[in-house]
JSON list of C-alpha atoms in Angstrom, two decimals:
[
{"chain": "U", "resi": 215, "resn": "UNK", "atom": "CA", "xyz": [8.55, -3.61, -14.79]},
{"chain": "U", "resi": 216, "resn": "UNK", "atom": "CA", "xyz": [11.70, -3.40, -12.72]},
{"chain": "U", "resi": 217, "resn": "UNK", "atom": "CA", "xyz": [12.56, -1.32, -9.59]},
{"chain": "U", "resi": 218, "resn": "UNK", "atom": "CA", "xyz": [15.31, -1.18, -7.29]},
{"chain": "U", "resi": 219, "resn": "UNK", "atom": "CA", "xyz": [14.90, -0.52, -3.58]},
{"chain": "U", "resi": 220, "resn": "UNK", "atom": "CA", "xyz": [16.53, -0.91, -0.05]},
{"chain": "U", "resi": 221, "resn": "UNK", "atom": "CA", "xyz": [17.52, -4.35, 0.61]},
{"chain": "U", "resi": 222, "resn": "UNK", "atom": "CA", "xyz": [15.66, -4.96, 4.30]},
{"chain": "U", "resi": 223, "resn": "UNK", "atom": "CA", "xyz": [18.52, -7.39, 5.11]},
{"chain": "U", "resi": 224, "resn": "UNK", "atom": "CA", "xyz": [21.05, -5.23, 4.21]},
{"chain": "U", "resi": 225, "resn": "UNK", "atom": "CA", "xyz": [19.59, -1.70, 4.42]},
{"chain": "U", "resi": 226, "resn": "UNK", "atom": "CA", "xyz": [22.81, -0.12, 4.44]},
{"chain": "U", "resi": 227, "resn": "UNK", "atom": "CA", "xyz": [24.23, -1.96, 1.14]},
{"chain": "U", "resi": 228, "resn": "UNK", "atom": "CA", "xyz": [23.83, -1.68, -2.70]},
{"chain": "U", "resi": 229, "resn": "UNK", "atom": "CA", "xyz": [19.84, -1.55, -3.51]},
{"chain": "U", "resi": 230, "resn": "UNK", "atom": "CA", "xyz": [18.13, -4.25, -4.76]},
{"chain": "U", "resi": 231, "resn": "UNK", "atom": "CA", "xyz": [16.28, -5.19, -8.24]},
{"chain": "U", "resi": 232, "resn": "UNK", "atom": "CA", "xyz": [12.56, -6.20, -7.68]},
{"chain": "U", "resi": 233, "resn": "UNK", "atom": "CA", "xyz": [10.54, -7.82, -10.77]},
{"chain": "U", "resi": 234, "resn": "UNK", "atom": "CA", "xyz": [7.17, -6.95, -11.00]},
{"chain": "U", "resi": 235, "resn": "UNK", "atom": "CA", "xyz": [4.19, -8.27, -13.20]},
{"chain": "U", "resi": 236, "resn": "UNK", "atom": "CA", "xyz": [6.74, -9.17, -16.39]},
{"chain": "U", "resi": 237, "resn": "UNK", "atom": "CA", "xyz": [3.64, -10.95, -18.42]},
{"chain": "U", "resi": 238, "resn": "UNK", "atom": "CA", "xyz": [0.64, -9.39, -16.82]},
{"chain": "U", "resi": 239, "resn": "UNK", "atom": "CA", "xyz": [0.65, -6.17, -18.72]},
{"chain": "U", "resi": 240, "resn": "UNK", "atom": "CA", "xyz": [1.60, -7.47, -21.84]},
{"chain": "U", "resi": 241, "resn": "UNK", "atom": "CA", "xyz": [-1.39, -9.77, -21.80]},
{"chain": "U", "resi": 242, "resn": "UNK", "atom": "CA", "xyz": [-3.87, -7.47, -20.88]},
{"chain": "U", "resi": 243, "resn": "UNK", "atom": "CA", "xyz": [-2.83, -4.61, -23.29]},
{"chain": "U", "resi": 244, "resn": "UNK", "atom": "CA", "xyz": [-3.30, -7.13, -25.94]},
{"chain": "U", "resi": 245, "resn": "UNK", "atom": "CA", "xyz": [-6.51, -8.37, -24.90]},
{"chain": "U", "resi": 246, "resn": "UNK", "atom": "CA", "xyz": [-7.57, -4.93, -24.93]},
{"chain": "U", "resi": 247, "resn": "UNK", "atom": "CA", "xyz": [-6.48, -4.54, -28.09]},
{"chain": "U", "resi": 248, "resn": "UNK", "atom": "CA", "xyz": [-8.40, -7.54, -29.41]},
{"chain": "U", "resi": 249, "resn": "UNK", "atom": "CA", "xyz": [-11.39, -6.37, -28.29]},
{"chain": "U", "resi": 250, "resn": "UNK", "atom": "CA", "xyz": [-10.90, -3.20, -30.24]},
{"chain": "U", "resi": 251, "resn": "UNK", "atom": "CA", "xyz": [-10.00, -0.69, -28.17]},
{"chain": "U", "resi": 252, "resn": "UNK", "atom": "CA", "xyz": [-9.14, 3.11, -29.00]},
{"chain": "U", "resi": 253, "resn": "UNK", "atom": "CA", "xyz": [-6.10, 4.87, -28.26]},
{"chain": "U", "resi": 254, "resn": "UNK", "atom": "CA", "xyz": [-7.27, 6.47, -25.23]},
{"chain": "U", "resi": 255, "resn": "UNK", "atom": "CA", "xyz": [-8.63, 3.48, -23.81]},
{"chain": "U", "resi": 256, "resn": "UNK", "atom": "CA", "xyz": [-5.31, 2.03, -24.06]},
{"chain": "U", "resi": 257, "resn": "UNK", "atom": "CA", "xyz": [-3.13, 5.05, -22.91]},
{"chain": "U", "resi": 258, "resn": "UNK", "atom": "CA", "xyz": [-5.64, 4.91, -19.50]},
{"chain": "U", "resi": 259, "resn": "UNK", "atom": "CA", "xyz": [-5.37, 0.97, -19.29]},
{"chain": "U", "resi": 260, "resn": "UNK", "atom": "CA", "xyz": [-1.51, 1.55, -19.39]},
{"chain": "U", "resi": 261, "resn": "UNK", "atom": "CA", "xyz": [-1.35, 4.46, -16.79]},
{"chain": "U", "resi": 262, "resn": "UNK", "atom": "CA", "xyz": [-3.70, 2.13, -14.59]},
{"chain": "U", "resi": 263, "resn": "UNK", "atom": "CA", "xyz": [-0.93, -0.77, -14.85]},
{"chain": "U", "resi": 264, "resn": "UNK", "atom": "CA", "xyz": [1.79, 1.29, -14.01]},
{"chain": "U", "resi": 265, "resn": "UNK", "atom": "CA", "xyz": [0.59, 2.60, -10.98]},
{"chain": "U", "resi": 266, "resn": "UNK", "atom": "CA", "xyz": [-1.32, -0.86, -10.11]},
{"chain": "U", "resi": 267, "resn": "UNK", "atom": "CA", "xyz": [2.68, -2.13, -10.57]},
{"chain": "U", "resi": 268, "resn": "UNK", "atom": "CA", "xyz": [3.50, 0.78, -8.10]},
{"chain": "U", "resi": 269, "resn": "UNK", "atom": "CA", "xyz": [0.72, 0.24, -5.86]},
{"chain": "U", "resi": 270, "resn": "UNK", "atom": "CA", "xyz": [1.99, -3.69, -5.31]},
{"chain": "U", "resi": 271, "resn": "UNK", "atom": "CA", "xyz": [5.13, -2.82, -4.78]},
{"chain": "U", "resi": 272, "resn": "UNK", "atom": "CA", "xyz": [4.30, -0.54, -2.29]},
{"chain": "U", "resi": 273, "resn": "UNK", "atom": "CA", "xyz": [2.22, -3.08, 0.41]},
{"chain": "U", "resi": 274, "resn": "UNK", "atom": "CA", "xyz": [5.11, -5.54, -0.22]},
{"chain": "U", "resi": 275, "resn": "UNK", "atom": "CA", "xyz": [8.08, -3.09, 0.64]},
{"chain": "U", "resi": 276, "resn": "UNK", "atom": "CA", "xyz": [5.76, -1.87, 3.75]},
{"chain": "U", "resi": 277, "resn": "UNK", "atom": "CA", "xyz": [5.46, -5.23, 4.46]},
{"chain": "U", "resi": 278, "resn": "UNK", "atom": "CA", "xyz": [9.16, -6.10, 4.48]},
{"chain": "U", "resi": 279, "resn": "UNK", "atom": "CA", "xyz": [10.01, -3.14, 6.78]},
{"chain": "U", "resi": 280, "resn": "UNK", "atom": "CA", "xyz": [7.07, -2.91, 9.32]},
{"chain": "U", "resi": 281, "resn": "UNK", "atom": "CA", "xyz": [7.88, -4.59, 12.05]},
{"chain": "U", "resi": 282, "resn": "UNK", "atom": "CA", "xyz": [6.55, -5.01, 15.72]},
{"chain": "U", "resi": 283, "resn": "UNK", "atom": "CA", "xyz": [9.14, -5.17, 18.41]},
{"chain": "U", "resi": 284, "resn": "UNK", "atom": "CA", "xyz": [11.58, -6.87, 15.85]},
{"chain": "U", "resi": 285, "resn": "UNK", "atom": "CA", "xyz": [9.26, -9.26, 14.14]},
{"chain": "U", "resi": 286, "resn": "UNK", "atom": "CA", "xyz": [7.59, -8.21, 10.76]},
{"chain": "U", "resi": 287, "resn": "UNK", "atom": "CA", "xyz": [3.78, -7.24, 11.35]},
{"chain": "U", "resi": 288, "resn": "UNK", "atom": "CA", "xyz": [2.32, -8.30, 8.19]},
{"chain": "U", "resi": 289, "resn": "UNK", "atom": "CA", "xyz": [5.17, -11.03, 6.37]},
{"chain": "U", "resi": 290, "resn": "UNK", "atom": "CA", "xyz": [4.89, -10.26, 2.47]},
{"chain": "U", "resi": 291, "resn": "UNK", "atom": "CA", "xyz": [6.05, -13.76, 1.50]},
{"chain": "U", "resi": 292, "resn": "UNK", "atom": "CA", "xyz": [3.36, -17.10, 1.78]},
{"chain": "U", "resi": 293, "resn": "UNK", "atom": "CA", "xyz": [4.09, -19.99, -0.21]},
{"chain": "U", "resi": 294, "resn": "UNK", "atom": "CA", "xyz": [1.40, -20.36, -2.83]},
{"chain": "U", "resi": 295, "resn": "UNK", "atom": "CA", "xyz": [1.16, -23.87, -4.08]},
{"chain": "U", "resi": 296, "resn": "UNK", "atom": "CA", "xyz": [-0.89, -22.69, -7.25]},
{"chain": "U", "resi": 297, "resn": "UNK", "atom": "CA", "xyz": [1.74, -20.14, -8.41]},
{"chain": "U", "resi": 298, "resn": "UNK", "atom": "CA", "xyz": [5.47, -21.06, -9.87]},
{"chain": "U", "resi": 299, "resn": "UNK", "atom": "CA", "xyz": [8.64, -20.68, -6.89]},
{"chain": "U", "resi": 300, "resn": "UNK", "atom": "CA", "xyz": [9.64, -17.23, -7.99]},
{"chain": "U", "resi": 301, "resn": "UNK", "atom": "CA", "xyz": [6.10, -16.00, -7.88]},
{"chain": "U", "resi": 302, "resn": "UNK", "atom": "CA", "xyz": [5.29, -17.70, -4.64]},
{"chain": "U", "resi": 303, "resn": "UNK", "atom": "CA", "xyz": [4.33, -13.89, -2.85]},
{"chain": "U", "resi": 304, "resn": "UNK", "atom": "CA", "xyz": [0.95, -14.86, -2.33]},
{"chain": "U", "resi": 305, "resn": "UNK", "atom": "CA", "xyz": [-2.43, -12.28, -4.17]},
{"chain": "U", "resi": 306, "resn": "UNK", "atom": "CA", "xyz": [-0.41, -9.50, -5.59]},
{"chain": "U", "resi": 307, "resn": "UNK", "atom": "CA", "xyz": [3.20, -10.46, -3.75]},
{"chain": "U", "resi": 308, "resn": "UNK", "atom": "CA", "xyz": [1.97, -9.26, -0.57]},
{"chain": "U", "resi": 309, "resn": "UNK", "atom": "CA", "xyz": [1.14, -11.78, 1.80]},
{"chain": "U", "resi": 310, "resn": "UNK", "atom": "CA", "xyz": [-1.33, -11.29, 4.14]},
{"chain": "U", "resi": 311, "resn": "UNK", "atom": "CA", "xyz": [-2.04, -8.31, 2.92]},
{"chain": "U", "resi": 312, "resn": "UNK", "atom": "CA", "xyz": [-4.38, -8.06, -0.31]},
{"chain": "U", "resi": 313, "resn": "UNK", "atom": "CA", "xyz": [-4.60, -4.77, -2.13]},
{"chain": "U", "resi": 314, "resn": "UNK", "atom": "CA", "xyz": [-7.55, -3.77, -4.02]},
{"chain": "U", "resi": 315, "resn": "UNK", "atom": "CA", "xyz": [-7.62, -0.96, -6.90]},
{"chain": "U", "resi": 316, "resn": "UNK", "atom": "CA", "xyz": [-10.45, 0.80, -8.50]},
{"chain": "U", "resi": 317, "resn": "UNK", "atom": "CA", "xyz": [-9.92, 3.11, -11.07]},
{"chain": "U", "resi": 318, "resn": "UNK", "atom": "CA", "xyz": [-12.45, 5.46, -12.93]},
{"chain": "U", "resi": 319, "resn": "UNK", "atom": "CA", "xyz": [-15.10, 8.03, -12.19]},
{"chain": "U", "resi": 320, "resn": "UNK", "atom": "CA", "xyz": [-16.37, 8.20, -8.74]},
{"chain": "U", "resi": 321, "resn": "UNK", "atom": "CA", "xyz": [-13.47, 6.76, -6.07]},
{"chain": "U", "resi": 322, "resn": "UNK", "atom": "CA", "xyz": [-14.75, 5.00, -3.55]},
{"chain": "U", "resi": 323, "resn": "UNK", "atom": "CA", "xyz": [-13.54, 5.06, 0.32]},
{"chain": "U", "resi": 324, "resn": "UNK", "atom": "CA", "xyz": [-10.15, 3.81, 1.42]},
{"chain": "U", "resi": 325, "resn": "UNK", "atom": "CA", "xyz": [-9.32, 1.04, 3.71]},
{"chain": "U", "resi": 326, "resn": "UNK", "atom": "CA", "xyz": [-12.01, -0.07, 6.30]},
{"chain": "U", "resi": 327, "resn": "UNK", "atom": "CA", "xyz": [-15.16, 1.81, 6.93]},
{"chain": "U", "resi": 328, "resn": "UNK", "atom": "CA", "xyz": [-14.63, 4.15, 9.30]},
{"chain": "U", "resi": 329, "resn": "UNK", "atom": "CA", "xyz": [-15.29, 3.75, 13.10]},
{"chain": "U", "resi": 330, "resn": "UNK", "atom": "CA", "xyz": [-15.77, 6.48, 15.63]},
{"chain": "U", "resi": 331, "resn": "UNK", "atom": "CA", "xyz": [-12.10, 7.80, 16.32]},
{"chain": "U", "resi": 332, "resn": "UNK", "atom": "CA", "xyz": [-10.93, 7.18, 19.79]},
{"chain": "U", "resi": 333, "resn": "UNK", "atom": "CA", "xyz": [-7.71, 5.65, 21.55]},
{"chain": "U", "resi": 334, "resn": "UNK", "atom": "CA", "xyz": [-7.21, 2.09, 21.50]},
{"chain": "U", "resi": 335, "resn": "UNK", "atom": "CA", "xyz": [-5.87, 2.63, 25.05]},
{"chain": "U", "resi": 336, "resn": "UNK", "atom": "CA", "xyz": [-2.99, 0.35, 26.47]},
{"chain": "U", "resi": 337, "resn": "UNK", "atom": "CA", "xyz": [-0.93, 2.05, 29.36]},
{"chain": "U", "resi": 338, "resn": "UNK", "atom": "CA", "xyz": [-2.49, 5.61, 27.45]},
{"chain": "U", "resi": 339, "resn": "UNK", "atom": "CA", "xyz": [-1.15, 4.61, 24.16]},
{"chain": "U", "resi": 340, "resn": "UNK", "atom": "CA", "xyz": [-1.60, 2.21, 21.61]},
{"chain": "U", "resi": 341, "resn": "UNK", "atom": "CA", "xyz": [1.54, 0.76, 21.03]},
{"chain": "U", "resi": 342, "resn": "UNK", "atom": "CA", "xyz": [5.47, 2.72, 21.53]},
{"chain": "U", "resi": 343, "resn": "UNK", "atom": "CA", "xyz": [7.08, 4.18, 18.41]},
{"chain": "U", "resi": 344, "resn": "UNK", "atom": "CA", "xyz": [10.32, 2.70, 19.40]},
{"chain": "U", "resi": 345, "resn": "UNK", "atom": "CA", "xyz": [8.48, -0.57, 18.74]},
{"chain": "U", "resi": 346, "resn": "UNK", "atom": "CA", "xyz": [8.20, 0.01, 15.22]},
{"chain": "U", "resi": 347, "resn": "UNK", "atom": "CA", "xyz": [10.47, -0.35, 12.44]},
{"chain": "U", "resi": 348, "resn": "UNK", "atom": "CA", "xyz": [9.39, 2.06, 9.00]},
{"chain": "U", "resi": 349, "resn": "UNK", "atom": "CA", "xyz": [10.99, 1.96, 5.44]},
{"chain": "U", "resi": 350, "resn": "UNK", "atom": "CA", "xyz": [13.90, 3.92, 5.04]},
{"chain": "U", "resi": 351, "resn": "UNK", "atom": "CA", "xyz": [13.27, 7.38, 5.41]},
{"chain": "U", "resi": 352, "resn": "UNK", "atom": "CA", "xyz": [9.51, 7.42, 6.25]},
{"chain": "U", "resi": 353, "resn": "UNK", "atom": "CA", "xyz": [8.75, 9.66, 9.47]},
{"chain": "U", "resi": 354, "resn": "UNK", "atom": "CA", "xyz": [6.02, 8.09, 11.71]},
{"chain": "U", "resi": 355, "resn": "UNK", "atom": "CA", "xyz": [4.71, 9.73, 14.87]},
{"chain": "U", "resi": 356, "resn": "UNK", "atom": "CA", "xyz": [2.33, 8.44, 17.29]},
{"chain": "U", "resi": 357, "resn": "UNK", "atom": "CA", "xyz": [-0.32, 10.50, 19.09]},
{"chain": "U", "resi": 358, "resn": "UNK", "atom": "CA", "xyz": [-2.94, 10.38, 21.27]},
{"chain": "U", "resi": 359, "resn": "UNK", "atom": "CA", "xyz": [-5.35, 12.22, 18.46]},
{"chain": "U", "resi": 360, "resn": "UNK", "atom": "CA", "xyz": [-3.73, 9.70, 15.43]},
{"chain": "U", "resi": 361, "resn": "UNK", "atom": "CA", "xyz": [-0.73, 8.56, 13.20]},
{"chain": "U", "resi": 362, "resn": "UNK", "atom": "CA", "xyz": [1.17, 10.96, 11.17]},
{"chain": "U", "resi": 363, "resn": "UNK", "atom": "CA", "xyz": [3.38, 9.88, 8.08]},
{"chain": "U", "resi": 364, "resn": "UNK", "atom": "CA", "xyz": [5.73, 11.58, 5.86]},
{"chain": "U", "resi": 365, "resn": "UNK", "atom": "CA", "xyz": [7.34, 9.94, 3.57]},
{"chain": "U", "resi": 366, "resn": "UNK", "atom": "CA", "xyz": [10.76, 9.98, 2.91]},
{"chain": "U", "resi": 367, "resn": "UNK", "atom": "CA", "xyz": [11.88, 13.23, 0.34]},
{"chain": "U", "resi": 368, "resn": "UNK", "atom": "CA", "xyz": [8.37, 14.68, 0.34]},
{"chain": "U", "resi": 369, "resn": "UNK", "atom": "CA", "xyz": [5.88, 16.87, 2.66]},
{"chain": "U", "resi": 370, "resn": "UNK", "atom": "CA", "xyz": [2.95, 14.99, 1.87]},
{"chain": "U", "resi": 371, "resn": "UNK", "atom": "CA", "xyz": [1.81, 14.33, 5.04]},
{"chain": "U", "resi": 372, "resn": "UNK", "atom": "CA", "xyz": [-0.57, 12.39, 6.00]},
{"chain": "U", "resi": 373, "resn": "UNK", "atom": "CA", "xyz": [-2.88, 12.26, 9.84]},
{"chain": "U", "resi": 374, "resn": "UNK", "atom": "CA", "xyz": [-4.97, 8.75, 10.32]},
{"chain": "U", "resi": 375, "resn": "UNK", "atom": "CA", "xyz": [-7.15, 8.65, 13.45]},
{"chain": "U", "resi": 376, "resn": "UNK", "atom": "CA", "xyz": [-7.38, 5.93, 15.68]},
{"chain": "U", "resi": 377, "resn": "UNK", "atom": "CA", "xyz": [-10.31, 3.55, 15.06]},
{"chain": "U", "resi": 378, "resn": "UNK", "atom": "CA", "xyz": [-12.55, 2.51, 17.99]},
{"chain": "U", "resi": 379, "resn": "UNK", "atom": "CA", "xyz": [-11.52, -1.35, 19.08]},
{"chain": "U", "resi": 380, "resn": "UNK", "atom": "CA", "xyz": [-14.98, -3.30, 19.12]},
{"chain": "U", "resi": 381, "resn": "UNK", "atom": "CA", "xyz": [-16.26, -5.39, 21.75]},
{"chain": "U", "resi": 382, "resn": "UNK", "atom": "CA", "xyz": [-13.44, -8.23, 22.34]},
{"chain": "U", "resi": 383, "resn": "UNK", "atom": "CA", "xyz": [-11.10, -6.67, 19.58]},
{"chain": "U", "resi": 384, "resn": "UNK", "atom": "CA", "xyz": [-7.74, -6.67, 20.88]},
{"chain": "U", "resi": 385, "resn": "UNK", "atom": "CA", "xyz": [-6.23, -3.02, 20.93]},
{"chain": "U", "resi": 386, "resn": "UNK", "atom": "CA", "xyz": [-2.85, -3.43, 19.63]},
{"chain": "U", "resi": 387, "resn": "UNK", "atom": "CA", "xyz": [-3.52, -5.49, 17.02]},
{"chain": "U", "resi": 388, "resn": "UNK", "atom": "CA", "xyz": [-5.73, -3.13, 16.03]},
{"chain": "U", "resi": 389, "resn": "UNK", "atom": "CA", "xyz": [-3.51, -0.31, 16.31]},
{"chain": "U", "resi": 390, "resn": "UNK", "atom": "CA", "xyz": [-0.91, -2.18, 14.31]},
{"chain": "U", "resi": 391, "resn": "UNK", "atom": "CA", "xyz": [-3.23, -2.16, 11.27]},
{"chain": "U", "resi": 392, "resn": "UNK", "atom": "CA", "xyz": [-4.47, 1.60, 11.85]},
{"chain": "U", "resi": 393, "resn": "UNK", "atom": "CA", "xyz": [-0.23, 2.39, 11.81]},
{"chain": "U", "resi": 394, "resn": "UNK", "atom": "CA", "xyz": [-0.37, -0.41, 7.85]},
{"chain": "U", "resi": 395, "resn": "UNK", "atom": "CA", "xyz": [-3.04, 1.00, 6.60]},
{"chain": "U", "resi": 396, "resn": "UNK", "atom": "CA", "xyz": [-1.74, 4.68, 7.08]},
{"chain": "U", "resi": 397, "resn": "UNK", "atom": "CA", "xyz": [1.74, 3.91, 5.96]},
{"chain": "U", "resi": 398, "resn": "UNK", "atom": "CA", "xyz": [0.32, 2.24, 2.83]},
{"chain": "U", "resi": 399, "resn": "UNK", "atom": "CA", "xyz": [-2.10, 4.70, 1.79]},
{"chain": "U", "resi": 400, "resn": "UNK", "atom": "CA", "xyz": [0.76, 7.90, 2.77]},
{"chain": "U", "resi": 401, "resn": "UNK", "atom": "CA", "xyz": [3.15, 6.01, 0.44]},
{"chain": "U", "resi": 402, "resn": "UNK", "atom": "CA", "xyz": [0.09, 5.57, -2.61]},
{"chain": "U", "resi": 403, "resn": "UNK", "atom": "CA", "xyz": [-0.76, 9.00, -2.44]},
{"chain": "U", "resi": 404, "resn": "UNK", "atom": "CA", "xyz": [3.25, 9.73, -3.34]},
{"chain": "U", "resi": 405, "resn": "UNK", "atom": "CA", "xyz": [2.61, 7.36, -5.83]},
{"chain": "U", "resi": 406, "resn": "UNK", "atom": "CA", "xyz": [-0.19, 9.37, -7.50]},
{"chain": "U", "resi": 407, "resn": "UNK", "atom": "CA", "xyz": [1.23, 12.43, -7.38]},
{"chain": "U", "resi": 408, "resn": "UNK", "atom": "CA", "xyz": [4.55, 11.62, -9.07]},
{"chain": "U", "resi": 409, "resn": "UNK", "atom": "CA", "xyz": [2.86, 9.56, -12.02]},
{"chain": "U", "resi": 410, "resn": "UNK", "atom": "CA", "xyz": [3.16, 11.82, -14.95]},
{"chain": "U", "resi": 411, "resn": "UNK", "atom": "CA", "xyz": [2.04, 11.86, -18.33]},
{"chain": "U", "resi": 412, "resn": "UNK", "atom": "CA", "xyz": [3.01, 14.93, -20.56]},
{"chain": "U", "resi": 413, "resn": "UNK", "atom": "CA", "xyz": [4.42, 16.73, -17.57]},
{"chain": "U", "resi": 414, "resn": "UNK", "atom": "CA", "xyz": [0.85, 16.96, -15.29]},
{"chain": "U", "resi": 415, "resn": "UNK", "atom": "CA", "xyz": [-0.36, 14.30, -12.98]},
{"chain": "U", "resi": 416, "resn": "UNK", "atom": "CA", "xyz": [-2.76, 11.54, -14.21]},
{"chain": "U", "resi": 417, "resn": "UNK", "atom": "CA", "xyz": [-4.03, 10.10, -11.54]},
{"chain": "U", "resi": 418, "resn": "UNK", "atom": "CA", "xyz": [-6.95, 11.77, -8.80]},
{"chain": "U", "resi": 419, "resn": "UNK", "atom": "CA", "xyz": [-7.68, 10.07, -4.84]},
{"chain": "U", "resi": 420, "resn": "UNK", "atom": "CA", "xyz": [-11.23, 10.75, -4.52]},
{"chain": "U", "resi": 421, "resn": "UNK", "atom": "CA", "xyz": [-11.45, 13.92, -6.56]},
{"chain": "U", "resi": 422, "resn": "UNK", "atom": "CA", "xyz": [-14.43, 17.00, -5.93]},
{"chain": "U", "resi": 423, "resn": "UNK", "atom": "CA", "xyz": [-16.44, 16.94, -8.71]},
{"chain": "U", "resi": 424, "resn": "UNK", "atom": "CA", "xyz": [-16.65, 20.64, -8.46]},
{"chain": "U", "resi": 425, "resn": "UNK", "atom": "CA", "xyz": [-13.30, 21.35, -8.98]},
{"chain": "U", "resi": 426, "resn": "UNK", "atom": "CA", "xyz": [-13.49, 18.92, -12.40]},
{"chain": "U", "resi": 427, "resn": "UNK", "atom": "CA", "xyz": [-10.16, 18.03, -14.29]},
{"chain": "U", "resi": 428, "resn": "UNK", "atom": "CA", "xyz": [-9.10, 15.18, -16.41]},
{"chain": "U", "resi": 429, "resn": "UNK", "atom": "CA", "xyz": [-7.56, 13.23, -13.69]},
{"chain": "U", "resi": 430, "resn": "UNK", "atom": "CA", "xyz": [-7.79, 9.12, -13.25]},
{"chain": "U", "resi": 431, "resn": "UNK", "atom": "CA", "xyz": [-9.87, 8.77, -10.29]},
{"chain": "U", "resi": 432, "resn": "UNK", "atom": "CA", "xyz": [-8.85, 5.95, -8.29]},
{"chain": "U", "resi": 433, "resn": "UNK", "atom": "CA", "xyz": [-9.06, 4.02, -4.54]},
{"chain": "U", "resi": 434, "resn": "UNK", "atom": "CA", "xyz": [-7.52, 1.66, -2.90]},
{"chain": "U", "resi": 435, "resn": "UNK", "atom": "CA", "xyz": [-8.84, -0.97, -0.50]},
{"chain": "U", "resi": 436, "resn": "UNK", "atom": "CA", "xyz": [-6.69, -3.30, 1.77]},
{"chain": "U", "resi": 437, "resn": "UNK", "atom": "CA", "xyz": [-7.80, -6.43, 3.64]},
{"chain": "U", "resi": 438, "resn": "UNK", "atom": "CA", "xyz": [-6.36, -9.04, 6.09]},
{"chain": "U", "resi": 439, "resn": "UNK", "atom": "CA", "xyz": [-6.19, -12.50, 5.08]},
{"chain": "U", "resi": 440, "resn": "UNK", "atom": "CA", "xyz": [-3.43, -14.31, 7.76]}
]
């Protein structure tokens, strides 16, 4: 799978061509296969891979723009001595950021487990905006009640709360992942919504059951390894 997208080094210049997961799918399509699977199954494992492809692509771009008074939050690229040079992104090309996927019936939550909302306080606010540095065309506004995204040519928006800082948890570095985890999951749901199959959406965040429908139900899950 191939995209092109913003070059971070040159965001004003010609886009870029990313490679993403050139062997993976193949292989597990025809494992699938070889186990004897139907049609469907395959059409489903296929729709899963494409926005799994997505979904990667996503943490690493977020990763290559967010920044923290110039210097990149979360740094997509670690040298991995187990994987070949051009591959050397670390779990999923992302750093130290790991992205977990679930796809099926019941989705699961997203992102930590929630703590009690509050302000991690510092000076009244958890960090200044004009600290941060977004992907192109992604609006992000800090308030005292949470974060609001929108990404860029959509009105999806998105409000994350604060979480609570713990006992010795330092504030801002805590804030910093609220902002990740809330620019990640604003630019998945986009994702989602503009994966079509026959025309209609395919995939679901944490559908109601009483409203049923067809949809993929899937969740994501992020943790901090660095």
């Amino acid at each position: 799978m191939h995209f092109t997208a913003p070059d971070v080094l040159e965001p004003h210049g010609a886009s870029i061509t990313l490679r993403w997961f050139d062997h993976w799918a193949d292989d597990q399509l025809i494992a699938a296969c070889a186990t004897g699977a139907d049609d469907e199954h395959l059409l489903a494992l296929s729709v899963a891979q494409a926005h799994y492809a997505l979904a990667t692509l996503v943490v690493h771009e977020v990763g290559e723009w967010y920044t923290y008074r110039g210097h990149q939050v979360y740094p997509p690229h670690r040298p991995d001595p187990y994987l070949p040079h051009d591959e050397d992104g670390g779990p999923d090309g992302n750093g130290q950021v790991v992205l977990w996927l679930t796809y099926g019936g019941a989705s699961g939550t997203t992102g930590d487990k929630p703590r009690a909302s509050a302000i991690p306080c510092v000076a009244g606010r958890p960090v200044d905006r004009d600290d941060i540095g977004t992907p192109p065309g992604q609006a992000l506004i800090l308030a005292p009640h949470g974060i609001t995204v929108t990404p860029p040519r959509t009105t999806l928006t998105a409000l994350t709360p604060w979480t609570n800082p713990r006992d010795n948890e330092d504030p801002v570095e805590l804030a910093l992942r609220d902002i990740h985890q809330a620019m990640v999951m604003s630019e998945l749901s986009v994702v989602a919504a503009h994966l079509h199959l026959s025309g209609a959406p395919v995939l679901a965040q944490n559908p109601d059951p009483r409203q049923g429908g067809d949809g993929i139900a899937w969740a994501a899950f992020l943790t901090y390894d660095g």
